[in-house]
mmCIF file of C-alpha atoms in Angstrom:
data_model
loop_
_atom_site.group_PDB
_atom_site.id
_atom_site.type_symbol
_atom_site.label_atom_id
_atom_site.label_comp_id
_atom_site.label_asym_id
_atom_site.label_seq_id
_atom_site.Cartn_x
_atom_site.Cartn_y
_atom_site.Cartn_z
ATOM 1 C CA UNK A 1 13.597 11.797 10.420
ATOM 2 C CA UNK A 2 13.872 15.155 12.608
ATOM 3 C CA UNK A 3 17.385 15.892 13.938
ATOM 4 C CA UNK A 4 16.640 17.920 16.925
ATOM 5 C CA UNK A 5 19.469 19.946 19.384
ATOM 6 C CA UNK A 6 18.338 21.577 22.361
ATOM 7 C CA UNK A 7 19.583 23.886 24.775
ATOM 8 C CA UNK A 8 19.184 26.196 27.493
ATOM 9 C CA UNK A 9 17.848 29.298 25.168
ATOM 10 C CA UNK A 10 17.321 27.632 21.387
ATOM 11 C CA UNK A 11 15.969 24.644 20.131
ATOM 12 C CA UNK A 12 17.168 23.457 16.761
ATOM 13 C CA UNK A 13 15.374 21.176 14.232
ATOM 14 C CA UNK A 14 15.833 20.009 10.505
ATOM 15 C CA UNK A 15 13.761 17.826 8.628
ATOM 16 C CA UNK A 16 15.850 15.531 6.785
ATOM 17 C CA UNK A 17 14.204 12.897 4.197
ATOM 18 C CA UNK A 18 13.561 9.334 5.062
ATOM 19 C CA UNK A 19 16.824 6.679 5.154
ATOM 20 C CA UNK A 20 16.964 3.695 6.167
ATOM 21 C CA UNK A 21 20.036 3.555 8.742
ATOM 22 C CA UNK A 22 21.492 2.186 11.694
ATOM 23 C CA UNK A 23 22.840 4.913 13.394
ATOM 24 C CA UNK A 24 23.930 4.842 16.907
ATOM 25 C CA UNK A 25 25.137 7.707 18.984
ATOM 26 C CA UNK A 26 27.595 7.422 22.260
ATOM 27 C CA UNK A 27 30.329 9.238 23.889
ATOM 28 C CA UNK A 28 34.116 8.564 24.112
ATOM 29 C CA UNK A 29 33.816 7.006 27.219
ATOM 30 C CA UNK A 30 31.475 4.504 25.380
ATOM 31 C CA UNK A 31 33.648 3.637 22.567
ATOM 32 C CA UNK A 32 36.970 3.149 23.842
ATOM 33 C CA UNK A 33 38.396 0.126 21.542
ATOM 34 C CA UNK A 34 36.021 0.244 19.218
ATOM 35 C CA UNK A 35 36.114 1.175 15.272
ATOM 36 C CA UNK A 36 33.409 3.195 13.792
ATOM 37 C CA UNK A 37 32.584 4.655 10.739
ATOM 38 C CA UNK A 38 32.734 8.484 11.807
ATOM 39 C CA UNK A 39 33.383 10.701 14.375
ATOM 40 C CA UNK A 40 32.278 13.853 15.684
ATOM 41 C CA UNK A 41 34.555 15.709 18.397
ATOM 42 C CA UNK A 42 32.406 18.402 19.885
ATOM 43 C CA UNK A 43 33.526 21.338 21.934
ATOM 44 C CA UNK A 44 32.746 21.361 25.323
ATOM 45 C CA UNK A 45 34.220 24.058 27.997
ATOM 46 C CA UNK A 46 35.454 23.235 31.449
ATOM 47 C CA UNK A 47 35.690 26.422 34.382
ATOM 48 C CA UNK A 48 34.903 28.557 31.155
ATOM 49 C CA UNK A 49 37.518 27.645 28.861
ATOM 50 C CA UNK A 50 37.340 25.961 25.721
ATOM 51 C CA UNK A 51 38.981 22.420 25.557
ATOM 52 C CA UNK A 52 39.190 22.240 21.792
ATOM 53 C CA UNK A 53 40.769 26.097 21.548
ATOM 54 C CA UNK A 54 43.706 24.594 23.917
ATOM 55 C CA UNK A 55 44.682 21.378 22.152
ATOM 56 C CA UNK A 56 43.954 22.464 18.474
ATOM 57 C CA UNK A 57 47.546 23.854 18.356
ATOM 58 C CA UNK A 58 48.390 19.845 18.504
ATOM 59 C CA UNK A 59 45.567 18.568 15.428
ATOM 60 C CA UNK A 60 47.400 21.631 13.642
ATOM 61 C CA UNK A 61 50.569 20.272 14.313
ATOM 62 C CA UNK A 62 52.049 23.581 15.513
ATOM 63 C CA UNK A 63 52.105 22.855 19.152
ATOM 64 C CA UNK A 64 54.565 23.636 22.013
ATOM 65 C CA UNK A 65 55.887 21.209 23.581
ATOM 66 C CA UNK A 66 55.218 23.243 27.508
ATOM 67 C CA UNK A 67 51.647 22.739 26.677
ATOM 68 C CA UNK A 68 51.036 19.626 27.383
ATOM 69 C CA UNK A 69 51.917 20.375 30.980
ATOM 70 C CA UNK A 70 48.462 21.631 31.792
ATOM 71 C CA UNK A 71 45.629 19.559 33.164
ATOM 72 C CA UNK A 72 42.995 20.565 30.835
ATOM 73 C CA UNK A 73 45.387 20.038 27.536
ATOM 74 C CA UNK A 74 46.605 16.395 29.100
ATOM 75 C CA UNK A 75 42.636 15.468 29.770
ATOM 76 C CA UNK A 76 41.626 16.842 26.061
ATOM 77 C CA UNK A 77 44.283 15.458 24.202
ATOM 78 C CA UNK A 78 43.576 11.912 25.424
ATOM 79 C CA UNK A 79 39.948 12.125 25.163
ATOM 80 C CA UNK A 80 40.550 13.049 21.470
ATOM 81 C CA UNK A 81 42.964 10.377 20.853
ATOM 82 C CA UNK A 82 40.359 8.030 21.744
ATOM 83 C CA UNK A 83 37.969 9.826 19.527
ATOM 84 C CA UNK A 84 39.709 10.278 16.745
ATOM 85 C CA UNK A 85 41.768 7.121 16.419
ATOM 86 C CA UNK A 86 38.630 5.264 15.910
ATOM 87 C CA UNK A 87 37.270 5.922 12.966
ATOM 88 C CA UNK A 88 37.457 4.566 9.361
ATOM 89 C CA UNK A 89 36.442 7.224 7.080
ATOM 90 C CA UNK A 90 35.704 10.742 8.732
ATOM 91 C CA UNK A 91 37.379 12.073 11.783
ATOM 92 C CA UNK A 92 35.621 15.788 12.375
ATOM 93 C CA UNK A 93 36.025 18.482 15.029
ATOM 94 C CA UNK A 94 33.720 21.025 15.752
ATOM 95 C CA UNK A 95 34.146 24.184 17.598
ATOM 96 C CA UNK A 96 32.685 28.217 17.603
ATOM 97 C CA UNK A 97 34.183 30.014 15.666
ATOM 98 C CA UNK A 98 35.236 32.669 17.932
ATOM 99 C CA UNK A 99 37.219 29.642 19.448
ATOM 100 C CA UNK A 100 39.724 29.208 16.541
ATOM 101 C CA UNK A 101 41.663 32.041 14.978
ATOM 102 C CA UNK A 102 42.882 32.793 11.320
ATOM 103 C CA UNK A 103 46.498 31.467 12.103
ATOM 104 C CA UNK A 104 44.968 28.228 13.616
ATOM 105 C CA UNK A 105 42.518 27.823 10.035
ATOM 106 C CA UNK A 106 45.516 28.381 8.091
ATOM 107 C CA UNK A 107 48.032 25.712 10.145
ATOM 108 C CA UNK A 108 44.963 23.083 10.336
ATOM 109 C CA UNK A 109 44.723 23.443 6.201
ATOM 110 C CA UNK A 110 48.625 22.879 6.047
ATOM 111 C CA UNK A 111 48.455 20.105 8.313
ATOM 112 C CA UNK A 112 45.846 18.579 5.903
ATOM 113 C CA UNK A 113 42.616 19.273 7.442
ATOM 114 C CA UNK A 114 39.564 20.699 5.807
ATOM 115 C CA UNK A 115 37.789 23.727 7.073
ATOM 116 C CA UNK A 116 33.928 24.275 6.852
ATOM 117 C CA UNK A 117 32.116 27.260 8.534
ATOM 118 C CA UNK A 118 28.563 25.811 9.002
ATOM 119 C CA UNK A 119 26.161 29.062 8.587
ATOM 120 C CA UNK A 120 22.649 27.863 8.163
ATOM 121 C CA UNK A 121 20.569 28.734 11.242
ATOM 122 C CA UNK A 122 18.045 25.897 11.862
ATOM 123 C CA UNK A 123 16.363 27.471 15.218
ATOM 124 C CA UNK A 124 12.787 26.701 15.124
ATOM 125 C CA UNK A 125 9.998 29.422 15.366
#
């Protein structure tokens, strides 16, 4: 099996071994009421701003409660709600990290979340 990202500059491949599995992929919009093994909340941006860097205050459970007066941080936090009330054993979110600073690492470890900095660069040649 090749898992294969693309974008606008890079394309991205790793050759993983063989495994039998039935693995389906959708969006949130696709999965509203259903339970799944595992999700994966990816970053997105929206008028260049980064709609997990404005709710992660809330997954880290430091939040203020003015936030949630803005648009973008009312539309994010239920489209993560969806997402991440679905699963039964792994809930993940994954964002730059230029998006997320020290103080936000250290709250999301308090608030019982596990950090991993993914550094492997899989761009093809």
């Amino acid at each position: 099996m090749k898992i294969l990202a693309k974008d606008q500059q890079h394309e991205y491949a790793e050759n993983v071994p063989t495994v039998e599995m039935d693995l389906e992929l959708n969006n949130i919009h696709g999965v509203k009421g259903e339970t799944h093994f595992a999700t994966l909340l990816l970053e997105s941006t929206r008028d260049g701003e980064s709609d997990m860097s404005k709710i992660f205050s809330f997954l880290a459970g430091t939040h203020q409660p003015e936030l949630i007066e803005e648009s973008l941080v009312k539309d994010t936090l239920k489209l993560a709600y969806v997402a991440l009330s679905r699963p039964r054993y792994f809930a993940g979110v994954a964002m730059h990290e230029g998006n997320i600073s020290d103080q936000n690492i250290q709250d999301a470890i308090r608030h019982g979340w596990r950090i991993v900095k993914v550094e492997e660069d899989l761009r093809l040649s």
